[in-house]
Amino acid sequence: MLSSRLSLSLSLSSDVSLPQNARERQDVSKVSREELEDRFLRLHEETLLLKQKTHAQDDKIRKLGTKLMRLLKDRGRMERLAGGQAGGQLEVRLRCVCVTWSWRRQQLLTSHSRRSPYGRVQSRVNTGVKKDDAPSLTHLKSPRSPEGGRPPTGLLPRFGHSLLEETRAEVRNLENMMELQRSHMEEMELEKEELREELRRREEELRRREEEYKEKLLQNTSRLRAQVSSNIAVIKLQKQLQERSSSVSELEGRFIQLQESQRTLRLSHDAALLKVDELSTQLKDERKTSLELESKKQSAAISRQGLQQLQERVGELEQERDLLKDSNEKLVNSALDVSWQQRFQLQEQKMKMQISQLETALQADLVDKNQILDKIKMERESSEKLTEENRKLQIQFLEQKQRLEETNDGLKFYSRENKYDVAELTEALLLIKKRKSSGELGFLQEKEQEEQEEVQELRAAHAETIQELQKTRSLLSMESSICRDYKVELQAVLQKMEADGGGFAQQLQRQAALLDTRAARIKKLEAQLRDVAYGSKAAPVSPLDGPDEEEDDEELLQRGENLLELQLLGASLSSSALQQALGDQDSSTFSSFCTYSFHLSELHCTPLASGSMPRYGFTSRFVVSVDEGFLQYLRHGAVKVELHQALGVDWRTLAGAKIPLQGLLEAEGALQGSAPLLGRSEGTPSFGSLEYRLRLRVPMKETLRLHRDQLHRDQLHRDQLSADQLSADQLSAGPQVQEKCQDIEIEIQ
């Protein structure tokens, strides 16, 4: 089998022996994409076939190897069996020899017990037989008796010496046979070892041959692959040459047709040029007439503006006339009413007097204020002095008290030691009274009066200091109340700042969440665009209708915002339009996708869908602020959707549709419908229909009501701001009026 395969591969290599480097390779840039794809697919199929063939050859080689190994094992087993049979035969022969030897020995032993003709004669040779001491009864018989002396009839007399020699000869023969068998066994073992060595050599040779065979087989397979690839390239080149020749013939036919069509087009072009000249002349006439009409229109507009200006001037003149009439009437009334002027003069004089009085009172108040401040300073100084004197007096009082206590202690001590009598003490008191009555103790009374006056002055100063302290306490309480008010205002401001900070933090979180959703949406769109670019089908994005997602979106919504959901369900395409757009291609392989943009958002793209009834199931969400621009867009705008055909990396726009948005202003729930798809080419005006679904998270009536409330609140806020601004202007104008009044007063003085 192997030799037949080698011969077959050699024959194939000899048959297909074209030099591969001799062929010129075609430039890849000149070959079209479809041809390259066809070549690639053919090469892929051929490589698959070659792989299958190589796998089959490898399987056959494995089978042959297993068969060879089995044969080698069977051969060794047979050799072992043959060696075992020879050894068994030798063992059988040896057993037979042993049996015969034992039989001969037994026979020899039995022969010693027989009677010999010369039993009485002792043997000269030691035969190993035991001699009988007592003569047997048989020896007493006569030699002539038939029982004792004669051997039996038919048997020759055998003697022990001859039998022993025979047995010895047989034993020698058997030993020789054993030696021969042993030598034969040794020769067999040597042959067995030689056969094993030869078997090993054969196995090594077989392995080496097998490896050489595998190498040759690999070389042959690589050579065959190269030859097959070269043959395939030759076949492809031949096919390409045939296709090119057929395409050249087709191009020649087309060229002839194009020449004929060019002639007809030249004739039609000349006729069209004539028509264009006629139409250009008509267009010039129409432009002239339109320019004349526009000039008339402009003159009419100018005249209207002039009339409006004249009417405005007439209205202004009428207003001036009315004002002049009113002023004239007032002048007449003022001229007739002289007493009014006198009253005005009297009022002016009174006001001047009041102003002068107020100035004098103000000056007097200032003087009094200065005097009071000086008195307060003096009182403060005196109170400080009095406090110091009071402190000194308290110190003196404490010292006197200590001295008095010391004198009392001394008196008690002396009274205990000396033991004064009561009579003596009474006499001393009487003497003191007499001296007081006579005036001898007047210096003591003067000191007491001085001390009482000082005490009264100290009491008055103390009362004044208490009053000053009460005043300072009231001032401090006022300051503490003011500080409390400031603290309350500060806390309110801090709370407002915290609330504003929390609002800003929430707004930042919302913006971050919106940015995250936008980034996720951008990633999804990038993945979809990547799938579209590489021609792979993407799974449809499931619509976000879960309650958790709705709650998240509602939390992200701010005041005055709404969430609009636009879902493209699918499309139904007409078969005629598909045939005209695709040509000979199968409609089942047709893959499409849609792109659209809503209001001010970016471009959105649906996933790929195949067939004449593609189902996209793609949902987009837009957070919109409900204002006048958005409402105007809902009233007059529409979402433009374009249908594209995916062509690998490229695409082609086939049709477009417009989804109206006016129904959202009236519908309370979801709005579902279909929009016609209009083809881009003139041959396919109607391409099919597009199914869509629109829904606002907050209904439009509620949104409009909230929008009106917001407008009303904004208007009130503007009015409040204008009123605050007016009051601020008036307050700022107040000091200016006062300054003017002061200037007037100064001028009068």
XYZ file of C-alpha atoms in Angstrom:
749
model
C 0.000 0.000 0.000
C 2.766 2.406 0.923
C 4.704 1.704 -2.250
C 1.548 2.242 -4.344
C 0.903 5.584 -2.566
C 4.479 6.703 -3.101
C 4.331 5.786 -6.772
C 0.979 7.610 -7.121
C 2.341 10.782 -5.425
C 5.455 10.674 -7.626
C 3.297 10.312 -10.729
C 1.158 13.280 -9.643
C 4.263 15.368 -8.950
C 5.655 14.445 -12.376
C 2.317 15.249 -14.059
C 1.873 18.624 -12.331
C 5.371 20.123 -12.577
C 4.769 23.710 -13.526
C 7.279 26.220 -12.100
C 5.466 28.373 -9.570
C 7.845 31.298 -9.789
C 7.335 31.482 -13.585
C 3.759 32.768 -13.244
C 3.225 36.462 -12.956
C 1.090 37.570 -10.067
C -1.650 40.044 -10.790
C -1.741 43.383 -8.992
C -4.338 43.268 -6.188
C -5.343 46.916 -6.592
C -6.512 46.267 -10.184
C -8.749 43.377 -9.157
C -12.265 44.154 -7.965
C -13.489 43.306 -4.486
C -15.996 40.668 -5.668
C -13.298 38.784 -7.599
C -10.988 38.874 -4.574
C -13.793 37.533 -2.377
C -14.506 34.739 -4.905
C -10.818 33.841 -5.016
C -10.607 33.834 -1.260
C -13.645 31.561 -0.948
C -12.282 29.157 -3.590
C -8.897 29.025 -1.895
C -10.659 28.396 1.413
C -12.643 25.490 -0.084
C -9.529 24.023 -1.724
C -7.578 24.234 1.534
C -10.434 22.468 3.296
C -10.364 19.674 0.660
C -6.582 19.365 0.986
C -6.909 19.169 4.762
C -9.486 16.392 4.397
C -7.191 14.459 2.035
C -4.185 14.884 4.326
C -6.259 13.731 7.286
C -7.341 10.634 5.309
C -3.714 9.879 4.391
C -2.655 10.318 8.025
C -5.392 7.877 9.091
C -4.192 5.322 6.533
C -0.589 5.739 7.707
C -1.687 5.185 11.302
C -3.584 2.041 10.286
C -0.531 0.689 8.398
C 1.683 1.433 11.413
C -0.688 -0.431 13.738
C -0.788 -3.394 11.324
C 3.013 -3.453 11.175
C 3.263 -3.403 14.954
C 0.760 -6.253 15.200
C 2.754 -8.324 12.689
C 5.946 -7.734 14.656
C 4.232 -8.772 17.890
C 2.765 -11.898 16.228
C 6.173 -12.843 14.876
C 7.810 -12.576 18.308
C 4.974 -14.577 19.831
C 5.377 -17.329 17.209
C 9.116 -17.465 17.823
C 8.499 -17.772 21.545
C 5.978 -20.545 20.922
C 8.437 -22.423 18.654
C 11.197 -22.195 21.281
C 8.761 -23.422 23.948
C 7.699 -26.465 21.860
C 11.345 -27.540 21.331
C 12.054 -27.246 25.040
C 8.888 -29.243 25.794
C 9.954 -32.046 23.449
C 13.346 -32.200 25.152
C 11.686 -32.344 28.562
C 9.401 -35.185 27.370
C 12.380 -37.100 26.044
C 14.254 -36.558 29.272
C 11.307 -37.839 31.273
C 11.137 -40.936 29.053
C 14.859 -41.552 29.586
C 14.431 -41.177 33.342
C 11.543 -43.626 33.294
C 13.541 -46.161 31.285
C 16.528 -45.713 33.552
C 14.411 -46.298 36.657
C 12.832 -49.339 35.017
C 16.229 -50.750 34.125
C 17.425 -50.215 37.642
C 14.377 -51.943 39.049
C 14.968 -54.766 36.652
C 18.568 -54.975 37.766
C 17.566 -55.123 41.419
C 15.031 -57.862 40.768
C 17.602 -59.862 38.833
C 19.821 -60.141 41.973
C 17.103 -62.025 43.805
C 17.003 -64.805 41.171
C 18.898 -68.047 41.497
C 22.266 -68.352 39.897
C 23.677 -71.666 38.680
C 26.702 -71.085 40.860
C 25.112 -69.976 44.037
C 27.538 -71.791 46.192
C 30.518 -70.102 44.594
C 31.323 -66.738 46.005
C 31.851 -63.947 43.562
C 35.211 -62.414 43.279
C 33.849 -59.024 42.299
C 31.962 -56.897 44.775
C 28.530 -56.687 43.154
C 26.904 -54.993 46.108
C 24.511 -57.919 46.768
C 24.124 -59.074 50.328
C 25.382 -62.594 50.988
C 23.137 -65.199 52.723
C 24.663 -66.697 55.907
C 22.101 -69.478 56.405
C 21.661 -71.893 53.621
C 18.194 -71.836 52.203
C 15.971 -74.858 52.018
C 16.102 -74.803 48.277
C 19.835 -75.480 48.339
C 19.196 -78.834 50.195
C 17.253 -80.095 47.302
C 18.912 -82.280 44.825
C 20.324 -80.680 41.789
C 18.474 -82.987 39.614
C 15.076 -82.032 40.910
C 13.009 -80.202 38.376
C 12.321 -77.288 40.736
C 15.815 -76.404 41.791
C 18.414 -76.700 39.049
C 16.710 -75.830 35.750
C 15.488 -72.603 34.521
C 12.023 -72.265 33.203
C 11.321 -73.201 29.669
C 11.425 -70.438 27.012
C 13.790 -68.060 28.970
C 17.516 -67.874 28.581
C 19.539 -67.585 31.696
C 20.767 -63.963 32.321
C 23.528 -63.107 34.615
C 23.956 -59.956 36.780
C 27.234 -58.847 35.280
C 25.861 -58.571 31.780
C 22.769 -56.729 32.976
C 24.860 -54.240 34.875
C 26.962 -53.565 31.865
C 23.887 -53.007 29.780
C 22.423 -50.611 32.278
C 25.692 -48.774 32.537
C 25.866 -48.511 28.789
C 22.309 -47.225 28.678
C 23.087 -44.710 31.417
C 26.096 -43.559 29.473
C 23.994 -43.267 26.374
C 21.411 -41.330 28.302
C 24.074 -39.039 29.736
C 25.431 -38.521 26.272
C 21.920 -37.770 25.079
C 21.482 -35.309 27.959
C 24.735 -33.598 27.072
C 23.687 -33.474 23.460
C 20.313 -32.061 24.494
C 22.031 -29.518 26.706
C 24.353 -28.475 23.946
C 21.368 -28.341 21.644
C 19.522 -26.167 24.207
C 22.529 -23.862 24.478
C 22.662 -23.604 20.699
C 18.928 -22.878 20.689
C 19.405 -20.149 23.308
C 22.249 -18.657 21.284
C 20.064 -18.775 18.197
C 17.258 -17.230 20.238
C 19.514 -14.347 21.344
C 20.735 -13.913 17.767
C 17.133 -13.888 16.602
C 16.275 -11.274 19.238
C 19.184 -9.119 18.120
C 18.086 -9.540 14.517
C 14.520 -8.661 15.593
C 15.775 -5.520 17.325
C 17.795 -4.612 14.274
C 14.766 -5.225 12.092
C 12.615 -3.094 14.398
C 15.178 -0.286 14.303
C 15.358 -0.592 10.525
C 11.553 -0.567 10.378
C 11.389 2.523 12.588
C 14.047 4.243 10.542
C 12.225 3.303 7.345
C 8.963 4.446 8.866
C 10.515 7.818 9.786
C 12.023 8.098 6.306
C 8.651 7.160 4.888
C 6.942 9.822 7.006
C 9.494 12.433 5.952
C 9.063 11.428 2.323
C 5.311 11.459 2.808
C 5.445 14.953 4.321
C 7.678 16.116 1.486
C 5.337 14.531 -1.026
C 2.273 16.063 0.662
C 3.923 19.516 0.735
C 4.947 19.022 -2.881
C 1.428 17.877 -3.716
C -0.052 20.888 -1.902
C 2.233 23.240 -3.758
C 1.363 21.524 -7.034
C -2.353 21.569 -6.205
C -2.180 25.274 -5.249
C -0.289 25.993 -8.474
C -2.898 24.006 -10.423
C -5.675 25.881 -8.641
C -3.979 29.187 -9.430
C -3.668 28.118 -13.084
C -7.349 27.117 -13.146
C -8.330 30.425 -11.549
C -6.218 32.340 -14.017
C -7.862 30.446 -16.854
C -11.294 31.226 -15.416
C -10.317 34.867 -14.975
C -9.071 34.954 -18.566
C -12.375 33.523 -19.747
C -14.325 35.981 -17.610
C -12.174 38.856 -18.819
C -12.650 37.820 -22.428
C -16.426 37.575 -21.891
C -16.431 40.943 -20.076
C -14.372 42.481 -22.915
C -16.913 41.210 -25.436
C -19.742 42.587 -23.279
C -17.934 45.901 -22.974
C -17.528 46.057 -26.737
C -21.262 45.513 -27.149
C -21.982 48.150 -24.511
C -19.554 50.519 -26.186
C -21.448 50.169 -29.459
C -24.738 50.748 -27.615
C -23.262 53.749 -25.825
C -22.118 55.239 -29.113
C -25.646 54.914 -30.471
C -27.123 56.344 -27.280
C -24.563 59.171 -27.408
C -25.760 60.103 -30.877
C -29.358 60.172 -29.714
C -28.307 62.144 -26.619
C -26.534 64.721 -28.762
C -29.695 65.254 -30.757
C -31.777 65.489 -27.584
C -29.119 67.779 -26.047
C -29.369 70.173 -28.981
C -33.147 70.182 -28.651
C -32.846 70.727 -24.904
C -30.459 73.653 -25.473
C -33.024 75.285 -27.729
C -35.667 74.778 -25.060
C -33.297 76.164 -22.432
C -32.744 79.296 -24.511
C -36.489 79.770 -24.851
C -37.011 79.178 -21.145
C -34.150 81.558 -20.261
C -35.804 84.317 -22.290
C -39.092 83.593 -20.530
C -37.267 83.592 -17.197
C -35.733 86.985 -17.945
C -39.160 88.376 -18.756
C -40.589 86.902 -15.580
C -37.693 88.315 -13.549
C -38.289 91.751 -15.013
C -41.949 91.564 -14.114
C -41.077 90.252 -10.621
C -38.588 93.113 -10.135
C -41.201 95.633 -11.162
C -43.692 94.071 -8.779
C -41.125 94.040 -5.975
C -40.307 97.706 -6.587
C -44.022 98.490 -6.473
C -44.340 96.434 -3.306
C -41.407 98.250 -1.710
C -42.847 101.626 -2.683
C -46.200 100.567 -1.220
C -44.468 99.432 1.973
C -42.575 102.738 2.147
C -45.807 104.643 1.652
C -47.422 102.553 4.380
C -44.565 103.296 6.725
C -44.861 106.984 5.871
C -48.583 106.866 6.588
C -47.944 105.128 9.899
C -45.341 107.740 10.820
C -47.713 110.546 9.860
C -50.459 108.949 11.924
C -48.078 108.670 14.883
C -47.069 112.334 14.471
C -50.713 113.326 14.283
C -51.378 111.413 17.508
C -48.385 113.070 19.191
C -49.512 116.493 18.020
C -52.987 115.819 19.379
C -51.461 114.828 22.734
C -49.341 118.016 22.726
C -52.454 119.992 21.909
C -54.273 118.461 24.860
C -51.325 119.211 27.127
C -51.153 122.797 25.893
C -54.867 123.165 26.532
C -54.449 121.887 30.082
C -51.459 124.149 30.758
C -53.289 127.132 29.264
C -56.265 126.505 31.505
C -53.981 126.223 34.547
C -52.224 129.503 33.642
C -55.543 131.235 33.242
C -56.711 129.923 36.581
C -53.432 130.927 38.264
C -53.600 134.445 36.774
C -57.146 134.883 37.983
C -56.444 133.413 41.441
C -54.010 135.931 43.113
C -54.822 134.711 46.596
C -53.193 131.358 45.732
C -49.887 133.137 45.176
C -50.217 134.944 48.472
C -50.949 131.649 50.191
C -47.924 130.118 48.564
C -45.741 132.996 49.768
C -47.104 132.697 53.304
C -46.486 128.966 53.284
C -42.987 129.600 52.024
C -42.282 132.065 54.832
C -43.710 129.653 57.391
C -41.561 126.869 56.073
C -38.499 129.118 56.235
C -39.310 130.029 59.835
C -39.785 126.387 60.714
C -36.497 125.529 59.060
C -34.651 128.245 61.024
C -36.306 127.126 64.271
C -35.370 123.545 63.570
C -31.793 124.586 62.887
C -31.557 126.504 66.164
C -33.149 123.607 68.039
C -30.718 121.244 66.375
C -27.782 123.430 67.384
C -29.099 123.647 70.958
C -29.545 119.902 71.015
C -25.984 119.509 69.819
C -24.732 121.805 72.593
C -26.800 119.934 75.176
C -25.503 116.668 73.813
C -21.922 117.858 74.153
C -22.562 119.102 77.687
C -24.193 115.813 78.633
C -21.251 113.917 77.205
C -18.845 116.098 79.209
C -20.888 115.534 82.355
C -20.900 111.812 81.712
C -17.132 111.860 81.407
C -16.816 113.845 84.631
C -19.233 111.558 86.442
C -17.298 108.564 85.234
C -14.076 110.089 86.556
C -15.719 110.974 89.892
C -17.257 107.507 90.130
C -13.846 106.017 89.575
C -12.413 108.250 92.303
C -15.262 107.357 94.659
C -14.776 103.680 94.018
C -11.113 104.083 94.888
C -11.978 106.038 98.087
C -14.620 103.469 98.961
C -12.069 100.740 98.552
C -9.639 102.675 100.778
C -12.355 103.262 103.420
C -13.263 99.611 103.365
C -9.623 98.810 103.963
C -9.502 101.325 106.853
C -12.752 99.915 108.239
C -11.336 96.456 108.214
C -8.181 97.710 109.902
C -10.225 99.531 112.618
C -12.336 96.429 113.055
C -9.245 94.338 113.544
C -7.906 96.880 116.045
C -11.224 96.891 117.911
C -11.213 93.147 118.080
C -7.651 93.250 119.312
C -8.556 95.851 122.039
C -11.573 93.800 123.069
C -9.399 90.749 123.324
C -6.895 92.758 125.320
C -9.615 94.092 127.613
C -10.923 90.606 128.153
C -7.433 89.417 128.874
C -6.681 92.295 131.238
C -10.056 91.928 132.939
C -9.305 88.297 133.535
C -5.850 89.043 134.882
C -6.548 92.251 136.865
C -10.180 91.480 137.678
C -11.707 94.990 137.400
C -14.706 95.703 139.596
C -18.079 96.780 138.264
C -18.063 99.840 140.478
C -14.899 101.106 138.875
C -16.343 100.663 135.399
C -19.518 102.556 136.346
C -17.439 105.377 137.754
C -15.449 105.565 134.514
C -18.633 105.762 132.453
C -20.054 108.510 134.650
C -16.900 110.577 134.224
C -17.146 110.196 130.423
C -20.767 111.435 130.454
C -19.874 114.440 132.558
C -17.083 115.397 130.187
C -19.415 115.073 127.215
C -21.959 117.304 128.871
C -19.303 119.840 129.806
C -17.877 119.831 126.254
C -14.551 118.443 127.006
C -15.199 115.575 124.418
C -16.210 117.847 121.450
C -13.339 116.722 119.250
C -14.897 113.276 119.212
C -18.271 114.661 118.015
C -16.554 116.644 115.222
C -14.871 113.465 114.017
C -18.200 111.628 114.066
C -19.896 114.381 111.998
C -17.093 114.336 109.443
C -17.350 110.600 109.182
C -21.147 110.806 108.687
C -20.736 113.390 105.906
C -18.180 111.210 104.202
C -20.522 108.251 104.477
C -23.387 110.257 102.896
C -21.135 111.377 100.048
C -20.065 107.807 99.518
C -23.700 106.702 99.450
C -24.533 109.350 96.812
C -21.539 108.317 94.710
C -22.569 104.730 95.143
C -26.115 105.511 93.901
C -24.683 107.364 90.891
C -22.411 104.443 90.068
C -25.394 102.102 90.348
C -27.307 104.279 87.866
C -24.324 104.303 85.493
C -24.080 100.560 85.843
C -27.792 100.184 85.045
C -27.317 102.358 81.958
C -24.359 100.259 80.840
C -26.393 97.127 81.590
C -29.226 98.410 79.373
C -26.697 99.242 76.647
C -25.202 95.792 76.952
C -28.666 94.191 76.795
C -29.379 96.254 73.678
C -26.116 95.106 72.158
C -26.857 91.488 73.122
C -30.325 91.709 71.512
C -28.733 93.197 68.386
C -26.159 90.395 68.426
C -28.970 87.842 68.778
C -30.743 89.372 65.793
C -27.500 89.247 63.851
C -27.021 85.627 64.892
C -30.560 84.757 63.765
C -29.930 86.476 60.437
C -26.583 84.693 60.162
C -28.229 81.336 60.882
C -30.909 82.071 58.292
C -28.206 82.979 55.776
C -26.254 79.820 56.654
C -29.395 77.684 56.321
C -30.098 79.301 52.987
C -26.514 78.618 51.940
C -26.834 74.987 53.054
C -30.123 74.633 51.176
C -28.573 76.232 48.099
C -25.532 73.983 48.510
C -27.782 70.908 48.781
C -29.692 72.040 45.707
C -26.452 72.609 43.835
C -25.164 69.197 44.970
C -28.400 67.540 43.815
C -28.161 69.407 40.534
C -24.550 68.275 40.151
C -25.589 64.695 40.917
C -28.349 64.929 38.324
C -25.952 66.355 35.788
C -23.432 63.600 36.614
C -26.179 60.979 36.219
C -27.192 62.564 32.916
C -23.558 62.527 31.813
C -23.300 58.848 32.787
C -26.451 58.016 30.831
C -25.123 60.012 27.910
C -21.786 58.180 28.075
C -23.609 54.824 28.217
C -25.735 55.868 25.253
C -22.624 56.965 23.359
C -21.010 53.570 24.073
C -24.127 51.787 22.826
C -24.159 53.910 19.678
C -20.441 53.282 19.125
C -21.014 49.544 19.472
C -23.935 49.766 17.029
C -21.849 51.792 14.563
C -19.035 49.247 14.931
C -21.485 46.438 14.222
C -22.805 48.355 11.225
C -19.265 49.052 10.019
C -18.198 45.394 10.203
C -21.501 44.057 8.952
C -22.386 42.085 12.098
C -25.953 41.970 13.365
C -26.603 43.604 16.726
C -29.296 42.489 19.133
C -32.200 44.959 19.381
C -32.079 47.260 22.371
C -34.941 46.501 24.740
C -37.181 49.496 25.495
C -36.841 51.065 28.885
C -40.297 50.496 30.321
C -39.479 49.107 33.767
C -40.890 50.857 36.835
C -37.446 51.280 38.377
C -36.121 52.996 35.278
C -39.178 55.264 35.123
C -38.636 56.284 38.735
C -34.967 56.997 38.017
C -35.888 59.150 35.028
C -38.533 61.006 37.044
C -35.964 61.683 39.740
C -33.585 63.054 37.098
C -36.239 65.379 35.695
C -36.212 68.962 36.948
C -38.941 71.577 37.108
C -40.152 72.507 33.639
C -38.667 69.354 32.009
C -40.317 66.348 30.383
C -39.197 62.997 28.983
C -40.092 62.039 25.413
C -39.761 58.431 24.224
C -39.432 57.671 20.512
C -39.562 53.981 19.571
C -39.022 52.674 16.033
C -40.899 49.361 15.974
C -40.157 48.231 12.433
C -40.838 48.759 8.755
C -42.749 47.040 5.989
C -41.005 47.395 2.620
C -42.697 46.872 -0.738
C -41.413 43.970 -2.830
C -41.283 45.991 -6.056
C -39.170 48.705 -4.442
C -36.851 46.080 -2.953
C -36.441 44.327 -6.307
C -35.697 47.621 -8.002
C -33.204 48.601 -5.268
C -31.494 45.219 -4.861
C -31.614 43.881 -8.412
C -30.667 40.198 -8.573
C -29.876 39.913 -4.864
C -32.057 37.899 -2.515
C -34.367 39.952 -0.293
C -33.713 37.626 2.680
C -30.046 38.766 2.781
C -31.115 42.428 2.760
C -29.978 44.135 6.019
C -31.025 47.672 6.917
C -30.881 50.252 9.708
C -32.355 53.715 10.387
C -30.880 57.031 11.541
C -32.734 60.028 12.963
C -32.277 63.123 15.114
C -34.816 64.850 17.389
C -34.892 68.645 17.934
C -31.413 69.659 19.197
C -30.122 66.162 20.046
C -27.407 64.145 18.314
C -27.873 61.553 15.568
C -29.292 58.207 16.741
C -28.868 54.859 14.974
C -30.951 51.660 15.231
C -29.453 48.143 15.204
C -29.315 46.047 12.035
C -32.371 44.094 10.910
C -32.794 41.789 7.908
C -35.604 40.887 5.548
C -38.414 42.784 3.867
C -40.186 43.222 7.251
C -37.346 44.399 9.535
C -38.123 44.741 13.249
C -35.862 47.270 14.946
C -37.483 47.664 18.382
C -35.171 50.584 19.247
C -36.177 53.186 21.870
C -34.609 56.623 22.394
C -35.286 58.956 25.310
C -34.928 62.731 25.200
C -35.062 65.075 28.202
C -36.664 68.288 26.887
C -37.411 71.635 28.525
C -40.956 72.770 27.782
C -40.623 76.311 26.434
C -41.915 78.294 23.469
C -39.228 76.937 21.132
C -40.074 73.308 21.947
C -43.833 73.933 21.623
C -43.232 75.625 18.261
C -41.167 72.585 17.192
C -44.012 70.233 18.218
C -46.569 72.306 16.270
C -44.646 72.719 13.020
C -41.707 70.269 13.140
C -41.217 66.565 12.414
C -38.593 63.878 13.047
C -36.725 62.995 9.851
C -35.879 59.276 9.608
C -33.619 57.808 6.899
C -33.542 54.124 5.879
C -30.089 52.777 4.917
C -28.891 49.487 3.426
C -25.802 47.975 5.099
C -23.140 46.938 2.547
C -20.378 45.594 4.771
C -18.366 48.644 5.826
C -20.327 51.010 3.552
C -24.043 51.844 3.403
C -26.542 53.278 0.962
C -29.509 55.554 1.699
C -32.698 54.131 0.181
C -35.640 56.097 1.571
C -36.752 58.660 4.141
C -39.794 59.404 6.285
C -41.131 62.216 8.478
C -42.809 61.503 11.822
C -45.240 64.352 12.716
C -45.306 65.584 16.313
C -48.602 67.540 16.394
C -50.473 64.551 17.835
C -48.484 64.828 21.083
C -50.220 68.146 21.870
C -53.617 66.425 22.008
C -52.862 62.785 22.954
C -52.797 61.848 26.635
C -51.117 58.436 26.352
C -48.786 56.858 23.819
C -49.137 57.825 20.156
C -48.591 54.937 17.736
C -48.766 55.104 13.950
C -46.950 54.624 10.670
C -45.226 57.065 8.338
C -44.735 56.513 4.580
C -41.200 55.825 3.372
C -40.397 57.843 0.242
C -37.609 56.556 -1.991
C -34.663 58.705 -2.968
C -34.640 57.536 -6.580
C -37.261 58.652 -9.108
C -38.237 55.080 -9.977
C -39.333 54.189 -6.415
C -41.456 57.040 -4.988
C -43.165 54.748 -2.428
C -40.774 52.439 -0.609
C -43.065 51.209 2.192
C -44.078 52.380 5.662
C -42.347 52.887 9.012
C -44.026 51.990 12.324
C -43.297 54.234 15.308
C -44.487 54.977 18.838
C -44.302 58.316 20.695
C -44.923 58.908 24.385
C -44.484 61.763 26.855
C -43.803 60.809 30.469
C -45.902 63.761 31.740
C -49.084 64.309 29.632
C -49.084 67.380 27.406
C -52.106 69.008 29.072
C -50.430 68.827 32.466
C -47.188 70.098 30.912
C -48.960 73.077 29.314
C -50.694 73.890 32.598
C -47.373 73.806 34.431
C -45.847 75.942 31.685
C -48.609 78.573 32.069
C -48.138 78.575 35.846
C -44.424 79.031 35.371
C -44.996 81.932 32.968
C -47.389 83.517 35.470
C -44.856 83.121 38.270
C -42.123 84.592 36.065
C -44.337 87.576 35.264
C -45.088 88.146 38.957
C -41.404 87.862 39.719
C -40.604 90.432 37.036
C -43.246 92.806 38.402
C -41.864 92.382 41.922
C -38.340 93.028 40.665
C -39.469 96.153 38.804
C -41.293 97.406 41.943
C -38.223 96.750 44.084
C -36.059 98.539 41.554
C -38.430 101.521 41.541
C -38.436 101.721 45.351
C -34.642 101.462 45.373
C -34.451 104.297 42.842
C -36.763 106.398 44.999
C -34.674 105.707 48.102
C -31.507 106.609 46.235
C -33.205 109.768 44.983
C -34.244 110.788 48.584
C -30.787 111.989 49.753
C -30.416 113.956 46.526
C -33.710 115.775 47.269
C -32.535 116.503 50.815
C -29.253 117.880 49.489
C -31.201 120.094 47.089
C -33.365 121.345 49.985
C -30.235 122.138 52.013
C -28.818 124.028 49.055
C -32.030 126.041 48.847
C -31.854 126.817 52.556
C -28.306 127.999 52.306
C -29.168 130.239 49.401
C -32.035 131.816 51.376
C -29.788 132.500 54.364
